[in-house]
Structure formats: C-alpha cells, structure tokens
Short mmCIF file of C-alpha atoms in Angstrom, two decimals:
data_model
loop_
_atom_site.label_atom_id
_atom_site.label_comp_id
_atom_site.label_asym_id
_atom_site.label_seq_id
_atom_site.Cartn_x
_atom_site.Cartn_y
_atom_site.Cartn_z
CA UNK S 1 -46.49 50.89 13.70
CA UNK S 2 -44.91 47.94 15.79
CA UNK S 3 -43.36 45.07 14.77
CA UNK S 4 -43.69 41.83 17.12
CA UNK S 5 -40.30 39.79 16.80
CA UNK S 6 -41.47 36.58 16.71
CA UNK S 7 -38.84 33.80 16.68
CA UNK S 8 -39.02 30.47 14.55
CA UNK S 9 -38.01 27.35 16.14
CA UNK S 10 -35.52 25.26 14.27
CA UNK S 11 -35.46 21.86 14.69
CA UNK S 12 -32.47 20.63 16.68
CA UNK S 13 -29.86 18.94 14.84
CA UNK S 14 -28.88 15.44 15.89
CA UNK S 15 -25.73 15.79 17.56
CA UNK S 16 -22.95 13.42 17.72
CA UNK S 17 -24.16 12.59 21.28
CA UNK S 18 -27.93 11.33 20.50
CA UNK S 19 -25.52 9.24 17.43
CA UNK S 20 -24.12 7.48 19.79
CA UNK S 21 -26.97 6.80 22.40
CA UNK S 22 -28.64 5.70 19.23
CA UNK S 23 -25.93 3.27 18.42
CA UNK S 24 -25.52 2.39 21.90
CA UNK S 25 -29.46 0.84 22.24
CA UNK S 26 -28.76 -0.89 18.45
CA UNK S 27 -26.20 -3.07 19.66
CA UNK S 28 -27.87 -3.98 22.87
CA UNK S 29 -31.47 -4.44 21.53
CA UNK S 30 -30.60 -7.86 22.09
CA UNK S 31 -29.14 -9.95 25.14
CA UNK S 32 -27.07 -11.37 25.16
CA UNK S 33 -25.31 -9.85 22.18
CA UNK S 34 -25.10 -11.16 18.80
CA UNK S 35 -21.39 -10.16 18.64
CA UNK S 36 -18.83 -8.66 20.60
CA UNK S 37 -17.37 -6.61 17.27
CA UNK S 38 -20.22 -4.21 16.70
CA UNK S 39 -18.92 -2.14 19.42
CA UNK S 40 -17.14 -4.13 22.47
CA UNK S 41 -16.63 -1.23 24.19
CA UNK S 42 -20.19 -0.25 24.79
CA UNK S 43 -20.68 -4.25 25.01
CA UNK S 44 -18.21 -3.75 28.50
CA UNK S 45 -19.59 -0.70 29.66
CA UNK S 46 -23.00 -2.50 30.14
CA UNK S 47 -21.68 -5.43 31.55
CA UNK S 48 -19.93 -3.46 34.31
CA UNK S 49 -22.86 -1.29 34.62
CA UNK S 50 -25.13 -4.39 35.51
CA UNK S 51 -22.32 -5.66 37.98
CA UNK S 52 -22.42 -2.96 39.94
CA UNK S 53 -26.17 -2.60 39.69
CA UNK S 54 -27.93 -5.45 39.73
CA UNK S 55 -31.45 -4.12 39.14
CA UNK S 56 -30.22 -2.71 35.79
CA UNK S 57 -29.04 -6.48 34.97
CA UNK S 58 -32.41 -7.89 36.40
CA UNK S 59 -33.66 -10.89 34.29
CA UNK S 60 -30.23 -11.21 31.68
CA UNK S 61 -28.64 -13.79 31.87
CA UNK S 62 -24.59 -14.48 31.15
CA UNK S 63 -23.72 -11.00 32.09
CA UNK S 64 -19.74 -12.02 33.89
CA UNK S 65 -19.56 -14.49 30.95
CA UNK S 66 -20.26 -11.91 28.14
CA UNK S 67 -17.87 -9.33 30.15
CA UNK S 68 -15.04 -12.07 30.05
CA UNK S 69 -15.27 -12.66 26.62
CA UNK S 70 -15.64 -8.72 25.64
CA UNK S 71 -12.49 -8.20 27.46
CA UNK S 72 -10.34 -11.31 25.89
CA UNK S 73 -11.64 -10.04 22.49
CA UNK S 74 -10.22 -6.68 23.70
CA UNK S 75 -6.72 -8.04 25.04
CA UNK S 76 -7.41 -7.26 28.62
CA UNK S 77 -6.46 -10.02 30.31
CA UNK S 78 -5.57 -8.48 33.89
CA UNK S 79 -8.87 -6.99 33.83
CA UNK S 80 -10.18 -10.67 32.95
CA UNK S 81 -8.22 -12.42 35.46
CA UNK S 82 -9.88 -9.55 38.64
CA UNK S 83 -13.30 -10.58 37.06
CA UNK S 84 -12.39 -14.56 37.82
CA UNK S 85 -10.93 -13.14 40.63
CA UNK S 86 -14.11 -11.30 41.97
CA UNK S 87 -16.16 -14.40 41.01
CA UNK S 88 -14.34 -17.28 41.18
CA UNK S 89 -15.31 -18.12 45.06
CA UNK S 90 -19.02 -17.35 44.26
CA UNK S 91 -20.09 -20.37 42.68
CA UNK S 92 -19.39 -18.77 38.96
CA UNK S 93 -20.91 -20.88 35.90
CA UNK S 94 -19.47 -23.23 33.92
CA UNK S 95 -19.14 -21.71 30.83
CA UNK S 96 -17.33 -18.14 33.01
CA UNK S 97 -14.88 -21.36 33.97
CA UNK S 98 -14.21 -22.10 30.20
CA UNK S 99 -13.80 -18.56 29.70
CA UNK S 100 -11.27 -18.06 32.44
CA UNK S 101 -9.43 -21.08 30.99
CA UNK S 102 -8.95 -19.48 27.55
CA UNK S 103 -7.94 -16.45 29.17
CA UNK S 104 -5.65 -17.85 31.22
CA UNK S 105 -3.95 -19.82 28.52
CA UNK S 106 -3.39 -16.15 26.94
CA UNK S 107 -1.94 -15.02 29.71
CA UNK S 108 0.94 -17.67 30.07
CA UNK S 109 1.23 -18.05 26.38
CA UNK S 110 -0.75 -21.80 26.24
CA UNK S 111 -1.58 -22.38 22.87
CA UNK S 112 -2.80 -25.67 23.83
CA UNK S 113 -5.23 -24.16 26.42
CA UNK S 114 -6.24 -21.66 24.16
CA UNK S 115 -7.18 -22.91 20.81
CA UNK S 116 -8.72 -26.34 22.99
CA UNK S 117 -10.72 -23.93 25.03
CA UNK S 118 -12.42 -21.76 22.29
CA UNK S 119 -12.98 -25.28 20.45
CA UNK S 120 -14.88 -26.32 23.46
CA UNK S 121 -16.74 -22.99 24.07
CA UNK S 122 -17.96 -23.24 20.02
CA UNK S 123 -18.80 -26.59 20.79
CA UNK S 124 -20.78 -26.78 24.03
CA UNK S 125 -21.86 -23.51 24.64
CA UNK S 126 -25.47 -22.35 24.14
CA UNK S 127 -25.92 -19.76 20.91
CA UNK S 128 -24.91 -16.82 21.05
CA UNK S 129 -22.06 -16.84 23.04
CA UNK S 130 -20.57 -19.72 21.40
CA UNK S 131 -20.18 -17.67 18.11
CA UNK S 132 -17.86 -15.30 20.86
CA UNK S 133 -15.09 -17.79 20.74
CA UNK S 134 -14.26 -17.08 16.49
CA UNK S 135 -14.48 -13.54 17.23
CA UNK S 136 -11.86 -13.64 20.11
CA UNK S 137 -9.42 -16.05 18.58
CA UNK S 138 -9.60 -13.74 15.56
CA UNK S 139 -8.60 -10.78 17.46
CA UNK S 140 -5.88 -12.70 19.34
CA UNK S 141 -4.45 -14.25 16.13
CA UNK S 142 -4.72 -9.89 14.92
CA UNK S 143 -3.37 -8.87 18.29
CA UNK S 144 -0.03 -10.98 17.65
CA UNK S 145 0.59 -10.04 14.26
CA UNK S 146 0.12 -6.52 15.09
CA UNK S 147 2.96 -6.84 17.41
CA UNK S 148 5.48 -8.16 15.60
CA UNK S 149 5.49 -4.94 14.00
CA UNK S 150 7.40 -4.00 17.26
CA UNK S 151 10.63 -7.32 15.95
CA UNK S 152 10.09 -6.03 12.42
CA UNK S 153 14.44 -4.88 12.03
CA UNK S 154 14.92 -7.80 13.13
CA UNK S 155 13.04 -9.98 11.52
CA UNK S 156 14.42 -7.93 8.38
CA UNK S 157 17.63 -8.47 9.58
CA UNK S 158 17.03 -12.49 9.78
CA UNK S 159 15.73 -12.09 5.79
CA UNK S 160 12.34 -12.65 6.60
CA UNK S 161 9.83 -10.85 5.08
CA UNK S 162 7.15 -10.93 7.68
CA UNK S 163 6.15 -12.52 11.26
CA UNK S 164 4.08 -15.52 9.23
CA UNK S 165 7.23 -16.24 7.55
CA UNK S 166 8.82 -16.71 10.44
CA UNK S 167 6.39 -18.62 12.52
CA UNK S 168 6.44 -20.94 9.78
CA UNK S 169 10.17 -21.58 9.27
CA UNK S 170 9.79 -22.06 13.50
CA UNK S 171 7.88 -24.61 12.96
CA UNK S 172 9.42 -26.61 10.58
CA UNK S 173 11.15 -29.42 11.98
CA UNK S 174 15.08 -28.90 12.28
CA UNK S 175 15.73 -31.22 9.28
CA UNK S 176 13.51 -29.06 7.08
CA UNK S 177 15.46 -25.72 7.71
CA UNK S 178 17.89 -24.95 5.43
CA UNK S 179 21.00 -23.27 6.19
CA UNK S 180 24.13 -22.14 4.01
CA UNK S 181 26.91 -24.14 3.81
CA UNK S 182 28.87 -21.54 3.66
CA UNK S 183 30.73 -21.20 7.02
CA UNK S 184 30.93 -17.03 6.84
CA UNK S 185 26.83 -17.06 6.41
CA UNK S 186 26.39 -19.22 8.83
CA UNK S 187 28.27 -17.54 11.17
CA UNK S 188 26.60 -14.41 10.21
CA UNK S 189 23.39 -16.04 10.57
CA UNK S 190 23.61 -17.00 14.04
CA UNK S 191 24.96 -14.23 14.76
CA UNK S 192 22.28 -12.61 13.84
CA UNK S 193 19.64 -15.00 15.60
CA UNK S 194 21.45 -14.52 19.18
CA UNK S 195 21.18 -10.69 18.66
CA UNK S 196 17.55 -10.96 18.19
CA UNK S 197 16.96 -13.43 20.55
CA UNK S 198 19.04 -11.36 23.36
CA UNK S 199 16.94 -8.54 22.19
CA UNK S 200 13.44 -10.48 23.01
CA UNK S 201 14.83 -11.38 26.29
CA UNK S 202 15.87 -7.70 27.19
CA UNK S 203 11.90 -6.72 25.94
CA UNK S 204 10.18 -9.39 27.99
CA UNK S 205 12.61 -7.97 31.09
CA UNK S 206 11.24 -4.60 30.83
CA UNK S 207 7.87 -5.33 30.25
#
C-alpha cells in the first residue's frame, strides 16, 4: 500500500512588507494629501518619484509645492532650497514661491518671514495645502525645543528650568528682568551668561 504525500497550502502570512505597501496607498488615496504627518516620508518619496517621472505624476497637481512643504515639515531645508533651486528659473507657481519664502526665513533664522509666510499660505492658499502651513510651524516650533536639549547645562547653570523659560525672560524688556543686587551674584551671573554665550558661538562655528 502507497501513500500519496499530498501537501496543504497555507495561506501566506501578511508580511511586514505588504503592511507597508498597504499603508503606503492609504495615505496617498488622495492628492494632494490631506496631511503631511500621516507619514511624510512616503509623502516625499512620491513627490520625488513623480519629478523624475513625469508620467507617474500625470494629471496631479501641486506636486514641487507638496514636496517643499513635506521637506520644511521634515527640517530639510538644503534639500528645500535645491528644489527652489531646480525650479526657480522654470516659471514655478506662486504658492512654491510662498513656500520657498517660509523656508528661507528658516534658514536665516527670520521669524518675521516665517510666521508671516505660513499666515499667508493658511490664508490664500487653496485647501488642502493650506492646512500644511499648522503642521510645519508645529514641527518647527518641536524642532527648536528639541534642541535646546543640546544648551540644557547651561541653561541649568543660568537657573532656568527649561528653553520656554528662557525664551521668555529674553523677551522681556530689560526693565522687566530682575537681577540681584547683590554685587557677588551678579558677577556670578554674568559670568555665567558670557560662558554660555561663548559656548553658542563656538557651536554655531563648528556647525
């Protein structure tokens, strides 16, 4: 008596990979996006995808605009600046212009140019990409906190207990600060600010 093996098919498990793909088409179901935080990186990845290959962008419309936003969300503004770079001589839209501006602004430290521009962009600019300009101010505002993690001694050292604290006692107006009257603290306290501020300098330097 023989026995035939016979061999039962399991189904295939969904891997990681098919995830993924899966998440990949949910997030661009719709162009142009709804928002860049579901998953900017994918968000990019298509954007560069239909630069390079225009058939694959055929009929969508704010594709450079929608990159330069996904990459200020992401805090890459070199990689913004070669996009207005690459397009900035080929008639580019209005609204990439805005986005430039804002980007720009980041890039020399303008707050003026930056919070004015992402006004404007909520403002003028057609839905959804408007809703883009919360999002990316968001993640600057995030980005900056996140490094003063990198001043945190000193900022310790200066008795504050965080970068807000700070930025706020910055702002104040010179009359509002209030310093010690003793002479030693004082002393001490300047001390202290020169040390942090040489400290910044010798940062920015080797950056």
């Amino acid at each position: 008596e023989t026995y035939q093996h016979i061999e039962v098919l399991q189904p295939i498990p969904e891997t990681n990979v098919s995830k993924r793909k899966q998440e990949e088409i949910s997030i661009m179901a719709s162009w142009p996006p709804e928002s860049l935080g579901a998953d900017p990186e994918v968000i990019l990845n298509e954007c560069e995808l239909m630069e390079v290959l225009p058939e694959k962008g055929e009929g969508k419309q704010f594709i450079q605009v929608v990159e330069m936003a996904t990459l200020l969300y992401l805090g890459e503004f070199v990689h913004a600046r070669h996009l207005w770079r690459r397009w900035k001589d080929n008639n580019p839209s209005t609204l990439l212009a805005d986005w430039w501006k804002v980007g720009a602004g980041m890039m020399s430290n303008d707050p003026k140019a930056i919070w004015e521009g992402l006004a404007h962009i909520e403002a003028t600019h057609p839905a959804p990409i408007k809703s883009y300009a919360q999002e990316v101010g968001i993640a600057f505002r995030k980005n900056i906190l996140d490094s003063y993690s990198l001043v945190q001694p000193y900022l310790t050292l200066l008795n504050f207990s965080s970068g807000g604290e700070a930025l706020q006692f910055l702002q104040q107006t010179t009359a509002v600060r209030t310093w010690s009257t003793n002479s030693t603290q004082r002393k001490t306290a300047l001390t202290q600010v020169v040390a942090f501020l040489d400290s910044a300098t010798s940062v920015d330097t080797k950056a």
